[in-house]
Structure formats: C-alpha cells, structure tokens
Amino acid sequence: MLSVALPKGRIAKETLEIFEKIFGEKFKFEDRKLILQTEGFKFLLVRNQDVPAYVLHQAADIGVVGLDVLEERDEDLVRLLDLGIGKCKVCVGAKVDKKIDYSMPEIKVATKMSNIAQKYFSKKAIGVKIIKLYGSIELAPLIGLSDVIVDIVETGDTMKQNGLEAVETIMESSAHLIANKNSFIEKKEEIISLYKKISNII
Ligand code: PRP
C-alpha cells in the first residue's frame, strides 16, 4: 500500500487519470472528501505547497508537486520523475509601461516564492526587498506595493489582464513525482514498479 499526496485541482485530476490508465480502475475523490482509499493506494488531497511536508514527514510515501514548489522548499526528498503535466513558468513580471530601474538600491519584489526570488536576484547581484504574499500577486505593482513580482505564469492571462508582462523567466516548471527517502528504501519495489508503469505511458 502506497500513500500518495496530490495537490488539489487540475494536477490531482490529471495524476488520477494517469493511475486510471495504468490500473484500469476508476480513481475519483467523492465530493469534498480528502482521502481516497483503494486496494493499492491511499490518495491524500492537500494544498500544492503542502505536498513536500506530507512526503518529507512520511505522512505520504510519494507525492506529486510542481518543480517550482520543490525548488522553493528545497527539502530532502527523492525526485523520481517529471510527469510533464501542470507546465508553467516562474517569471519576473512588471508593468507593461514601466521599465525596471536596476539603478535603484533596492527593488521591491512581491511574491509567494521568496526563496526562488531571493536566490535569482542575489545571483544577479541585484538588491531586493522581498514582500511575501499568499495570492493575487499581480495586484502588488498596480497599487505600488512592489516594483515587480515573481510569480507563476501559465497562460499569461492574469498578467495581461492586469497590465503586466513577463520580463524574465526564472525557471520552467512541471509536476514531478517525489518520494520520501525512507519509503523509497522500505517500499522500493512498489515505488519502482509504479515509476516504471508511469514512465511507460507518459
Ligand atoms: C496563479 C499565479 C497567477 C496565475 C497565473 O495563481 O499566481 O496569478 O495562476 O496563471 P495564468 O498565467 O494562466 O493567468 P492562482 O490561480 O494559483 O491563485 P493565487 O493568486 O490566489 O495564488
């Protein structure tokens, strides 16, 4: 029995579709339920950013999570496979009509991903003040809370609708299959077998 942490939303649905293809069973969470127990798996529905914590503390043996979240949290986990779903980019966004003034001693950056943002600007030797937000990041430069944002771009619609544009790409992301280090030893056969089955169909 493997327990699998899935991030709520589209990635959970698409991951369950992969499992359905492999095992020929229907895997569907009942309305509002957060646990789906089947013969071989226990699926847990959690917040995207919480997947690494569930897997790190072995509340789940494996999990599916965006590379962006893995980079942001930088936990000691086994990265097994790129599932090629949930593709997006982490970008620096700025107002369309306003060039970023790199001569400023400190650029204010609003973001959910403070570690990724801090690392990126440090490498470029650009001084930044990180303003940690939890959502609606695109609002920040519009009302002067920040000069730029670092955020996820999927279709680009949210930035466009708010008069922003992606000026730099920090990283490309997609959903990855991860495993807890101990589970990977204790349940190696099960995990490797699943890994192979998934690799074969993606
Ligand atoms: C994410 C991200 C952007 C948006 C990008 O937000 O933070 O706001 O999606 O998608 P797009 O390029 O297709 O428009 P999310 O929907 O997770 O909501 P949040 O702002 O509350 O985090």
CSV table of C-alpha atoms and ligand atoms in Angstrom, one decimal:
chain,number,residue,atom,x,y,z
A,1,MET,CA,0.0,0.0,0.0
A,2,LEU,CA,1.4,3.4,-1.0
A,3,SER,CA,0.0,6.7,0.2
A,4,VAL,CA,0.1,9.4,-2.4
A,5,ALA,CA,-0.1,13.2,-1.7
A,6,LEU,CA,-1.8,15.0,-4.6
A,7,PRO,CA,-2.2,18.8,-4.9
A,8,LYS,CA,-5.8,19.9,-5.1
A,9,GLY,CA,-7.0,20.9,-8.5
A,10,ARG,CA,-6.1,20.1,-12.0
A,11,ILE,CA,-2.9,18.2,-11.3
A,12,ALA,CA,-4.7,15.8,-8.9
A,13,LYS,CA,-7.2,15.1,-11.6
A,14,GLU,CA,-4.6,14.6,-14.3
A,15,THR,CA,-2.5,12.4,-12.0
A,16,LEU,CA,-5.5,10.2,-11.2
A,17,GLU,CA,-6.1,9.9,-14.9
A,18,ILE,CA,-2.6,8.5,-15.2
A,19,PHE,CA,-3.3,6.0,-12.5
A,20,GLU,CA,-6.6,5.1,-14.1
A,21,LYS,CA,-4.8,4.3,-17.4
A,22,ILE,CA,-2.3,2.1,-15.6
A,23,PHE,CA,-4.6,0.2,-13.3
A,24,GLY,CA,-7.8,0.2,-15.3
A,25,GLU,CA,-9.7,1.3,-12.2
A,26,LYS,CA,-11.7,4.5,-11.5
A,27,PHE,CA,-9.9,6.8,-9.1
A,28,LYS,CA,-12.2,9.6,-8.0
A,29,PHE,CA,-12.5,11.6,-4.8
A,30,GLU,CA,-16.0,11.8,-3.5
A,31,ASP,CA,-17.3,15.3,-3.2
A,32,ARG,CA,-15.3,17.3,-0.6
A,33,LYS,CA,-13.5,14.1,0.7
A,34,LEU,CA,-9.8,14.4,1.2
A,35,ILE,CA,-8.9,10.8,1.4
A,36,LEU,CA,-9.5,8.2,-1.4
A,37,GLN,CA,-8.7,4.7,-0.2
A,38,THR,CA,-8.4,1.9,-2.8
A,39,GLU,CA,-6.9,-1.5,-2.6
A,40,GLY,CA,-3.4,-0.5,-3.5
A,41,PHE,CA,-3.3,3.2,-2.7
A,42,LYS,CA,-4.3,5.9,-0.3
A,43,PHE,CA,-4.6,9.2,-2.1
A,44,LEU,CA,-4.5,12.4,0.0
A,45,LEU,CA,-5.7,15.7,-1.3
A,46,VAL,CA,-3.6,18.5,0.0
A,47,ARG,CA,-2.6,22.1,-0.8
A,48,ASN,CA,0.1,22.3,-3.5
A,49,GLN,CA,2.7,23.9,-1.2
A,50,ASP,CA,2.0,21.3,1.5
A,51,VAL,CA,2.8,18.2,-0.7
A,52,PRO,CA,6.6,18.3,0.3
A,53,ALA,CA,5.7,18.4,4.0
A,54,TYR,CA,3.5,15.4,3.8
A,55,VAL,CA,6.1,13.4,1.9
A,56,LEU,CA,9.1,14.7,4.0
A,57,HIS,CA,7.4,13.6,7.2
A,58,GLN,CA,6.3,10.3,5.6
A,59,ALA,CA,2.6,11.0,6.0
A,60,ALA,CA,2.7,10.1,2.4
A,61,ASP,CA,5.2,7.8,0.7
A,62,ILE,CA,5.1,9.6,-2.6
A,63,GLY,CA,3.6,12.8,-3.9
A,64,VAL,CA,3.1,14.9,-7.0
A,65,VAL,CA,4.2,18.5,-6.9
A,66,GLY,CA,5.4,21.3,-9.1
A,67,LEU,CA,9.1,21.7,-9.6
A,68,ASP,CA,8.6,25.4,-8.5
A,69,VAL,CA,7.4,24.3,-5.1
A,70,LEU,CA,10.2,21.8,-4.8
A,71,GLU,CA,12.8,24.5,-5.5
A,72,GLU,CA,11.1,26.9,-3.2
A,73,ARG,CA,11.0,24.4,-0.3
A,74,ASP,CA,14.3,22.7,-1.1
A,75,GLU,CA,13.5,19.7,1.2
A,76,ASP,CA,15.4,16.4,1.3
A,77,LEU,CA,13.2,14.3,-1.0
A,78,VAL,CA,13.7,11.8,-3.8
A,79,ARG,CA,12.8,13.3,-7.2
A,80,LEU,CA,11.6,10.4,-9.3
A,81,LEU,CA,10.0,11.6,-12.5
A,82,ASP,CA,8.9,14.6,-14.4
A,83,LEU,CA,5.2,13.9,-15.2
A,84,GLY,CA,5.1,16.5,-17.9
A,85,ILE,CA,1.8,17.9,-16.6
A,86,GLY,CA,1.0,21.2,-14.9
A,87,LYS,CA,3.5,23.0,-17.0
A,88,CYS,CA,4.2,26.7,-16.2
A,89,LYS,CA,7.0,29.2,-15.7
A,90,VAL,CA,8.2,31.2,-12.8
A,91,CYS,CA,8.7,34.7,-14.2
A,92,VAL,CA,9.6,38.2,-13.1
A,93,GLY,CA,6.6,40.4,-14.1
A,94,ALA,CA,6.5,44.2,-14.3
A,95,LYS,CA,4.1,46.8,-15.5
A,96,VAL,CA,4.0,47.0,-19.3
A,97,ASP,CA,4.7,50.7,-19.5
A,98,LYS,CA,7.4,50.7,-16.8
A,99,LYS,CA,10.9,49.5,-17.3
A,100,ILE,CA,12.6,48.1,-14.2
A,101,ASP,CA,15.0,50.6,-12.8
A,102,TYR,CA,18.0,48.5,-11.8
A,103,SER,CA,19.9,51.5,-10.5
A,104,MET,CA,17.6,51.7,-7.5
A,105,PRO,CA,19.4,50.5,-4.3
A,106,GLU,CA,16.6,48.1,-3.6
A,107,ILE,CA,13.8,46.7,-5.9
A,108,LYS,CA,10.6,45.7,-4.1
A,109,VAL,CA,9.6,42.2,-5.2
A,110,ALA,CA,6.1,40.8,-4.3
A,111,THR,CA,6.0,37.0,-4.4
A,112,LYS,CA,4.7,33.8,-3.0
A,113,MET,CA,8.2,32.3,-3.8
A,114,SER,CA,10.6,34.3,-1.6
A,115,ASN,CA,13.4,31.7,-1.8
A,116,ILE,CA,13.4,31.4,-5.6
A,117,ALA,CA,13.1,35.2,-5.9
A,118,GLN,CA,15.9,35.9,-3.4
A,119,LYS,CA,18.2,33.4,-5.0
A,120,TYR,CA,17.6,34.7,-8.5
A,121,PHE,CA,18.2,38.4,-7.7
A,122,SER,CA,21.2,37.6,-5.4
A,123,LYS,CA,22.9,35.7,-8.3
A,124,LYS,CA,22.5,38.8,-10.4
A,125,ALA,CA,23.8,41.0,-7.6
A,126,ILE,CA,20.6,43.0,-7.5
A,127,GLY,CA,19.4,44.2,-4.2
A,128,VAL,CA,15.8,43.3,-3.4
A,129,LYS,CA,13.3,43.6,-0.7
A,130,ILE,CA,11.0,40.6,-0.7
A,131,ILE,CA,7.4,41.2,0.1
A,132,LYS,CA,5.9,37.8,0.9
A,133,LEU,CA,2.3,37.4,-0.3
A,134,TYR,CA,0.0,34.4,-0.5
A,135,GLY,CA,-2.0,35.1,-3.6
A,136,SER,CA,-3.3,37.8,-6.0
A,137,ILE,CA,0.4,38.7,-6.5
A,138,GLU,CA,-0.4,40.7,-9.7
A,139,LEU,CA,-2.1,43.3,-7.7
A,140,ALA,CA,1.0,44.4,-5.9
A,141,PRO,CA,2.7,46.5,-8.6
A,142,LEU,CA,-0.6,48.0,-9.6
A,143,ILE,CA,-1.1,49.8,-6.3
A,144,GLY,CA,2.6,50.5,-5.6
A,145,LEU,CA,3.1,47.7,-3.0
A,146,SER,CA,6.0,46.5,-5.1
A,147,ASP,CA,8.1,47.4,-8.2
A,148,VAL,CA,7.9,43.9,-9.7
A,149,ILE,CA,6.5,40.4,-9.0
A,150,VAL,CA,7.9,36.9,-9.2
A,151,ASP,CA,5.0,34.6,-10.0
A,152,ILE,CA,3.7,31.6,-11.9
A,153,VAL,CA,2.7,32.2,-15.5
A,154,GLU,CA,0.6,29.6,-17.1
A,155,THR,CA,-1.4,31.1,-19.9
A,156,GLY,CA,-0.2,34.6,-19.2
A,157,ASP,CA,-3.8,35.9,-18.9
A,158,THR,CA,-3.6,37.1,-15.4
A,159,MET,CA,-0.6,39.3,-16.1
A,160,LYS,CA,-2.1,40.6,-19.3
A,161,GLN,CA,-5.4,41.4,-17.8
A,162,ASN,CA,-3.6,43.5,-15.2
A,163,GLY,CA,-1.4,45.4,-17.4
A,164,LEU,CA,1.7,43.4,-16.5
A,165,GLU,CA,4.2,41.4,-18.7
A,166,ALA,CA,6.7,38.7,-18.0
A,167,VAL,CA,10.1,40.3,-18.5
A,168,GLU,CA,12.3,37.4,-17.4
A,169,THR,CA,11.9,33.7,-17.0
A,170,ILE,CA,13.5,32.3,-13.8
A,171,MET,CA,12.6,28.7,-14.4
A,172,GLU,CA,10.3,26.3,-16.2
A,173,SER,CA,8.2,24.0,-14.0
A,174,SER,CA,6.0,20.9,-14.3
A,175,ALA,CA,4.6,18.4,-11.9
A,176,HIS,CA,7.1,15.9,-10.5
A,177,LEU,CA,6.7,12.5,-8.8
A,178,ILE,CA,8.6,12.6,-5.5
A,179,ALA,CA,9.2,10.1,-2.7
A,180,ASN,CA,10.1,10.1,0.9
A,181,LYS,CA,13.7,8.8,1.4
A,182,ASN,CA,12.7,6.1,3.9
A,183,SER,CA,9.7,5.0,1.9
A,184,PHE,CA,12.0,4.7,-1.1
A,185,ILE,CA,14.0,2.1,0.8
A,186,GLU,CA,11.2,0.4,2.7
A,187,LYS,CA,8.8,0.2,-0.3
A,188,LYS,CA,11.4,0.2,-3.1
A,189,GLU,CA,9.8,-2.5,-5.2
A,190,GLU,CA,6.3,-0.9,-5.1
A,191,ILE,CA,7.7,2.5,-5.9
A,192,ILE,CA,10.0,1.4,-8.7
A,193,SER,CA,7.2,-0.7,-10.2
A,194,LEU,CA,4.9,2.3,-10.2
A,195,TYR,CA,7.6,4.5,-11.5
A,196,LYS,CA,8.1,2.1,-14.5
A,197,LYS,CA,4.4,1.9,-15.2
A,198,ILE,CA,4.1,5.7,-15.2
A,199,SER,CA,7.2,6.2,-17.3
A,200,ASN,CA,5.8,3.8,-19.9
A,201,ILE,CA,2.7,5.8,-20.5
A,202,ILE,CA,3.9,9.4,-20.3
B,1,PRP,C1,-1.6,31.5,-10.2
B,1,PRP,C2,-0.4,32.6,-10.3
B,1,PRP,C3,-1.0,33.6,-11.2
B,1,PRP,C4,-1.9,32.8,-12.2
B,1,PRP,C5,-1.2,32.6,-13.5
B,1,PRP,O1,-2.4,32.0,-9.3
B,1,PRP,O2,-0.1,33.0,-9.0
B,1,PRP,O3,-1.8,34.5,-10.5
B,1,PRP,O4,-2.1,31.5,-11.5
B,1,PRP,O5,-2.0,31.9,-14.4
B,1,PRP,P1,-2.2,32.5,-15.9
B,1,PRP,O6,-0.8,32.8,-16.5
B,1,PRP,O7,-2.8,31.3,-16.6
B,1,PRP,O8,-3.1,33.6,-15.8
B,1,PRP,P2,-3.5,31.0,-8.6
B,1,PRP,O9,-4.6,30.7,-9.6
B,1,PRP,O10,-2.9,29.8,-8.0
B,1,PRP,O11,-4.2,32.0,-7.5
B,1,PRP,P3,-3.5,32.9,-6.3
B,1,PRP,O12,-3.1,34.2,-7.0
B,1,PRP,O13,-4.5,33.0,-5.3
B,1,PRP,O14,-2.3,32.1,-5.8
